[in-house]
């Protein structure tokens, strides 16, 4: 059975990171091992007074045990990481568990809407860029891409600009950068990818919905990881991820209370399964 490992936090309430990745990738038929990096009572976007239990010191112990067990994964997928030290430990995990056969996906989950999330610094961004260099795929949104490249963030851009960003992201050292939340007008929104080995660009769009729903980046990255693990090509993986993420946003629209903390991804799982079988 295909097995991936995902390394990110558990936000006990507020659907993102592990509480999105685990159900979504499992639903795609892939065994999903987890390394929780921290336990928070809620995510940090919009909630106040959340608890934060740092599990950094547990990660090398888990890795050591897994090395003795000889565990192997077809993919390693990282999301929100809580500190610079965690980035160093995850980088060592890539050295220990990355092989020529498996893939590494880094979602540099650290910013949105032109702003870094609470608690992150310029130095964290620099270290995240170094981690991205070790990945096969990275999945930033436009804010994260701007921080990684140390360039100003802009809301308005065209296809040439997106391609230029993707080329520059590949120069960080990763093979396939994937940019989420891409839009050249107010009608369509989707994602773009660049296969640097073949100098090829990929795009896929759905109708633009002018709302921000928390956790959609994690949903996109989880589905993309599952699609790559299933052997889908880049274009197909983009299509499945954009379609499912857009479905989740549409499903959440009538649920205004939920929108700010997480999307209603659960009722859309059936559609996701149809997408991967199509
Ligand atoms: O959705 C990304 C994410 C993951 N984990 C935590 C977060 C956020 C975004 O705010 O706060 C703890």
Short mmCIF file of N, CA, C and O and ligand atoms in Angstrom, two decimals, residues 8-12 14-18 37-40 42-47 50-52 79-82 107 109-112 117-118 120 144 213-219 261, ligand 1:
data_model
loop_
_atom_site.label_atom_id
_atom_site.label_comp_id
_atom_site.label_asym_id
_atom_site.label_seq_id
_atom_site.Cartn_x
_atom_site.Cartn_y
_atom_site.Cartn_z
N UNK A 8 3.38 18.21 10.24
CA UNK A 8 2.80 19.54 10.49
C UNK A 8 2.07 19.52 11.83
O UNK A 8 2.03 18.48 12.49
N UNK A 9 1.51 20.64 12.23
CA UNK A 9 0.90 20.73 13.56
C UNK A 9 -0.49 20.11 13.59
O UNK A 9 -1.10 19.88 12.54
N UNK A 10 -0.99 19.88 14.80
CA UNK A 10 -2.43 19.61 14.99
C UNK A 10 -3.03 20.86 15.61
O UNK A 10 -2.66 21.24 16.73
N UNK A 11 -3.92 21.51 14.87
CA UNK A 11 -4.73 22.57 15.46
C UNK A 11 -6.04 21.89 15.85
O UNK A 11 -6.82 21.50 14.97
N UNK A 12 -6.26 21.72 17.15
CA UNK A 12 -7.36 20.84 17.61
C UNK A 12 -8.72 21.30 17.08
O UNK A 12 -9.56 20.49 16.74
N UNK A 14 -10.50 24.09 14.22
CA UNK A 14 -10.14 24.96 13.09
C UNK A 14 -9.47 24.07 12.07
O UNK A 14 -8.36 23.60 12.29
N UNK A 15 -10.15 23.81 10.96
CA UNK A 15 -9.71 22.74 10.07
C UNK A 15 -8.55 23.17 9.20
O UNK A 15 -8.73 23.95 8.26
N UNK A 16 -7.36 22.70 9.52
CA UNK A 16 -6.16 22.98 8.72
C UNK A 16 -5.09 21.97 9.11
O UNK A 16 -5.35 21.08 9.92
N UNK A 17 -3.94 22.12 8.54
CA UNK A 17 -2.79 21.23 8.79
C UNK A 17 -3.23 19.76 8.95
O UNK A 17 -3.93 19.25 8.09
N UNK A 18 -2.88 19.09 10.06
CA UNK A 18 -3.13 17.64 10.12
C UNK A 18 -4.60 17.26 10.09
O UNK A 18 -4.95 16.21 9.55
N UNK A 37 4.01 18.35 14.85
CA UNK A 37 5.11 19.24 15.26
C UNK A 37 4.74 20.06 16.49
O UNK A 37 5.60 20.58 17.18
N UNK A 38 3.44 20.19 16.72
CA UNK A 38 2.95 20.98 17.85
C UNK A 38 1.46 20.68 18.00
O UNK A 38 0.82 20.25 17.04
N UNK A 39 0.94 20.87 19.20
CA UNK A 39 -0.51 20.78 19.40
C UNK A 39 -1.00 22.15 19.85
O UNK A 39 -0.53 22.68 20.87
N UNK A 40 -1.90 22.73 19.06
CA UNK A 40 -2.49 24.03 19.40
C UNK A 40 -3.97 23.83 19.69
O UNK A 40 -4.60 22.95 19.08
N UNK A 42 -6.27 25.85 18.86
CA UNK A 42 -6.88 26.29 17.59
C UNK A 42 -5.72 26.71 16.68
O UNK A 42 -4.60 26.83 17.15
N UNK A 43 -6.01 26.98 15.39
CA UNK A 43 -4.96 27.59 14.58
C UNK A 43 -4.79 29.05 14.99
O UNK A 43 -5.55 29.57 15.83
N UNK A 44 -3.80 29.71 14.41
CA UNK A 44 -3.45 31.06 14.88
C UNK A 44 -4.16 32.16 14.08
O UNK A 44 -3.98 33.34 14.37
N UNK A 45 -4.94 31.77 13.08
CA UNK A 45 -5.57 32.76 12.20
C UNK A 45 -6.93 33.19 12.72
O UNK A 45 -7.93 32.57 12.40
N UNK A 46 -6.98 34.24 13.51
CA UNK A 46 -8.27 34.78 13.94
C UNK A 46 -8.67 34.38 15.35
O UNK A 46 -9.51 35.02 15.96
N UNK A 47 -8.10 33.29 15.87
CA UNK A 47 -8.39 32.91 17.26
C UNK A 47 -7.40 33.61 18.19
O UNK A 47 -6.25 33.80 17.84
N UNK A 50 -4.79 31.08 22.03
CA UNK A 50 -4.65 29.64 21.76
C UNK A 50 -3.47 29.07 22.55
O UNK A 50 -2.50 29.76 22.84
N UNK A 51 -3.57 27.77 22.90
CA UNK A 51 -2.45 27.09 23.57
C UNK A 51 -1.48 26.59 22.50
O UNK A 51 -1.86 26.42 21.33
N UNK A 52 -0.24 26.36 22.86
CA UNK A 52 0.76 25.88 21.90
C UNK A 52 1.72 24.93 22.64
O UNK A 52 2.48 25.35 23.49
N UNK A 79 4.00 20.74 6.10
CA UNK A 79 3.18 21.95 6.09
C UNK A 79 3.70 22.93 7.13
O UNK A 79 4.92 23.07 7.28
N UNK A 80 2.78 23.53 7.86
CA UNK A 80 3.11 24.54 8.88
C UNK A 80 4.16 24.00 9.85
O UNK A 80 3.96 22.96 10.48
N UNK A 81 5.27 24.70 9.97
CA UNK A 81 6.32 24.34 10.92
C UNK A 81 6.46 25.51 11.89
O UNK A 81 6.42 26.68 11.47
N UNK A 82 6.63 25.21 13.18
CA UNK A 82 6.47 26.25 14.20
C UNK A 82 7.71 27.04 14.55
O UNK A 82 7.60 28.07 15.22
N UNK A 107 5.07 22.57 1.64
CA UNK A 107 4.15 23.71 1.60
C UNK A 107 4.69 24.72 2.62
O UNK A 107 4.60 24.48 3.82
N UNK A 109 3.89 26.94 4.50
CA UNK A 109 2.71 27.58 5.09
C UNK A 109 3.16 28.60 6.15
O UNK A 109 3.49 28.21 7.27
N UNK A 110 3.23 29.85 5.77
CA UNK A 110 3.74 30.86 6.73
C UNK A 110 3.14 32.25 6.49
O UNK A 110 3.41 33.17 7.28
N UNK A 111 2.34 32.42 5.43
CA UNK A 111 1.86 33.78 5.12
C UNK A 111 0.65 33.74 4.19
O UNK A 111 0.43 32.76 3.48
N UNK A 112 -0.12 34.82 4.21
CA UNK A 112 -1.23 34.98 3.27
C UNK A 112 -1.63 36.46 3.24
O UNK A 112 -1.33 37.20 4.18
N UNK A 117 2.18 34.95 8.93
CA UNK A 117 1.34 34.55 10.05
C UNK A 117 2.01 34.97 11.36
O UNK A 117 3.23 35.12 11.44
N UNK A 118 1.20 35.06 12.42
CA UNK A 118 1.67 35.40 13.77
C UNK A 118 2.89 34.56 14.14
O UNK A 118 2.88 33.34 13.99
N UNK A 120 6.06 34.50 12.92
CA UNK A 120 7.13 34.22 11.97
C UNK A 120 7.99 35.46 11.69
O UNK A 120 7.50 36.59 11.70
N UNK A 144 3.50 33.89 0.00
CA UNK A 144 4.65 33.08 0.42
C UNK A 144 5.76 33.13 -0.63
O UNK A 144 6.95 33.22 -0.29
N UNK A 213 -11.29 31.77 2.63
CA UNK A 213 -11.71 30.72 3.55
C UNK A 213 -10.44 30.13 4.16
O UNK A 213 -9.52 29.75 3.44
N UNK A 214 -10.40 30.05 5.48
CA UNK A 214 -9.17 29.58 6.13
C UNK A 214 -8.89 28.12 5.79
O UNK A 214 -9.79 27.30 5.70
N UNK A 215 -7.61 27.79 5.62
CA UNK A 215 -7.19 26.39 5.47
C UNK A 215 -7.23 25.85 4.06
O UNK A 215 -6.92 24.68 3.84
N UNK A 216 -7.60 26.70 3.09
CA UNK A 216 -7.72 26.16 1.73
C UNK A 216 -6.34 25.82 1.14
O UNK A 216 -6.22 24.93 0.31
N UNK A 217 -5.29 26.51 1.60
CA UNK A 217 -3.94 26.18 1.13
C UNK A 217 -3.55 24.77 1.57
O UNK A 217 -2.96 24.01 0.79
N UNK A 218 -3.93 24.42 2.80
CA UNK A 218 -3.61 23.08 3.31
C UNK A 218 -4.41 22.01 2.57
O UNK A 218 -3.92 20.91 2.32
N UNK A 219 -5.64 22.36 2.22
CA UNK A 219 -6.47 21.41 1.47
C UNK A 219 -5.86 21.17 0.09
O UNK A 219 -5.67 20.04 -0.35
N UNK A 261 -12.80 30.14 9.95
CA UNK A 261 -11.86 29.23 10.62
C UNK A 261 -11.52 27.98 9.84
O UNK A 261 -10.53 27.33 10.11
O1 LIG B 1 -3.43 26.80 7.52
C1 LIG B 1 -2.13 27.03 7.86
C2 LIG B 1 -1.93 26.94 9.35
C3 LIG B 1 -1.55 25.75 9.92
N1 LIG B 1 -1.33 25.63 11.24
C4 LIG B 1 -1.51 26.68 12.06
C5 LIG B 1 -1.91 27.89 11.55
C6 LIG B 1 -2.12 28.05 10.17
C7 LIG B 1 -2.53 29.34 9.62
O2 LIG B 1 -2.83 30.28 10.28
O3 LIG B 1 -2.10 28.93 12.40
C8 LIG B 1 -1.26 26.51 13.54
#
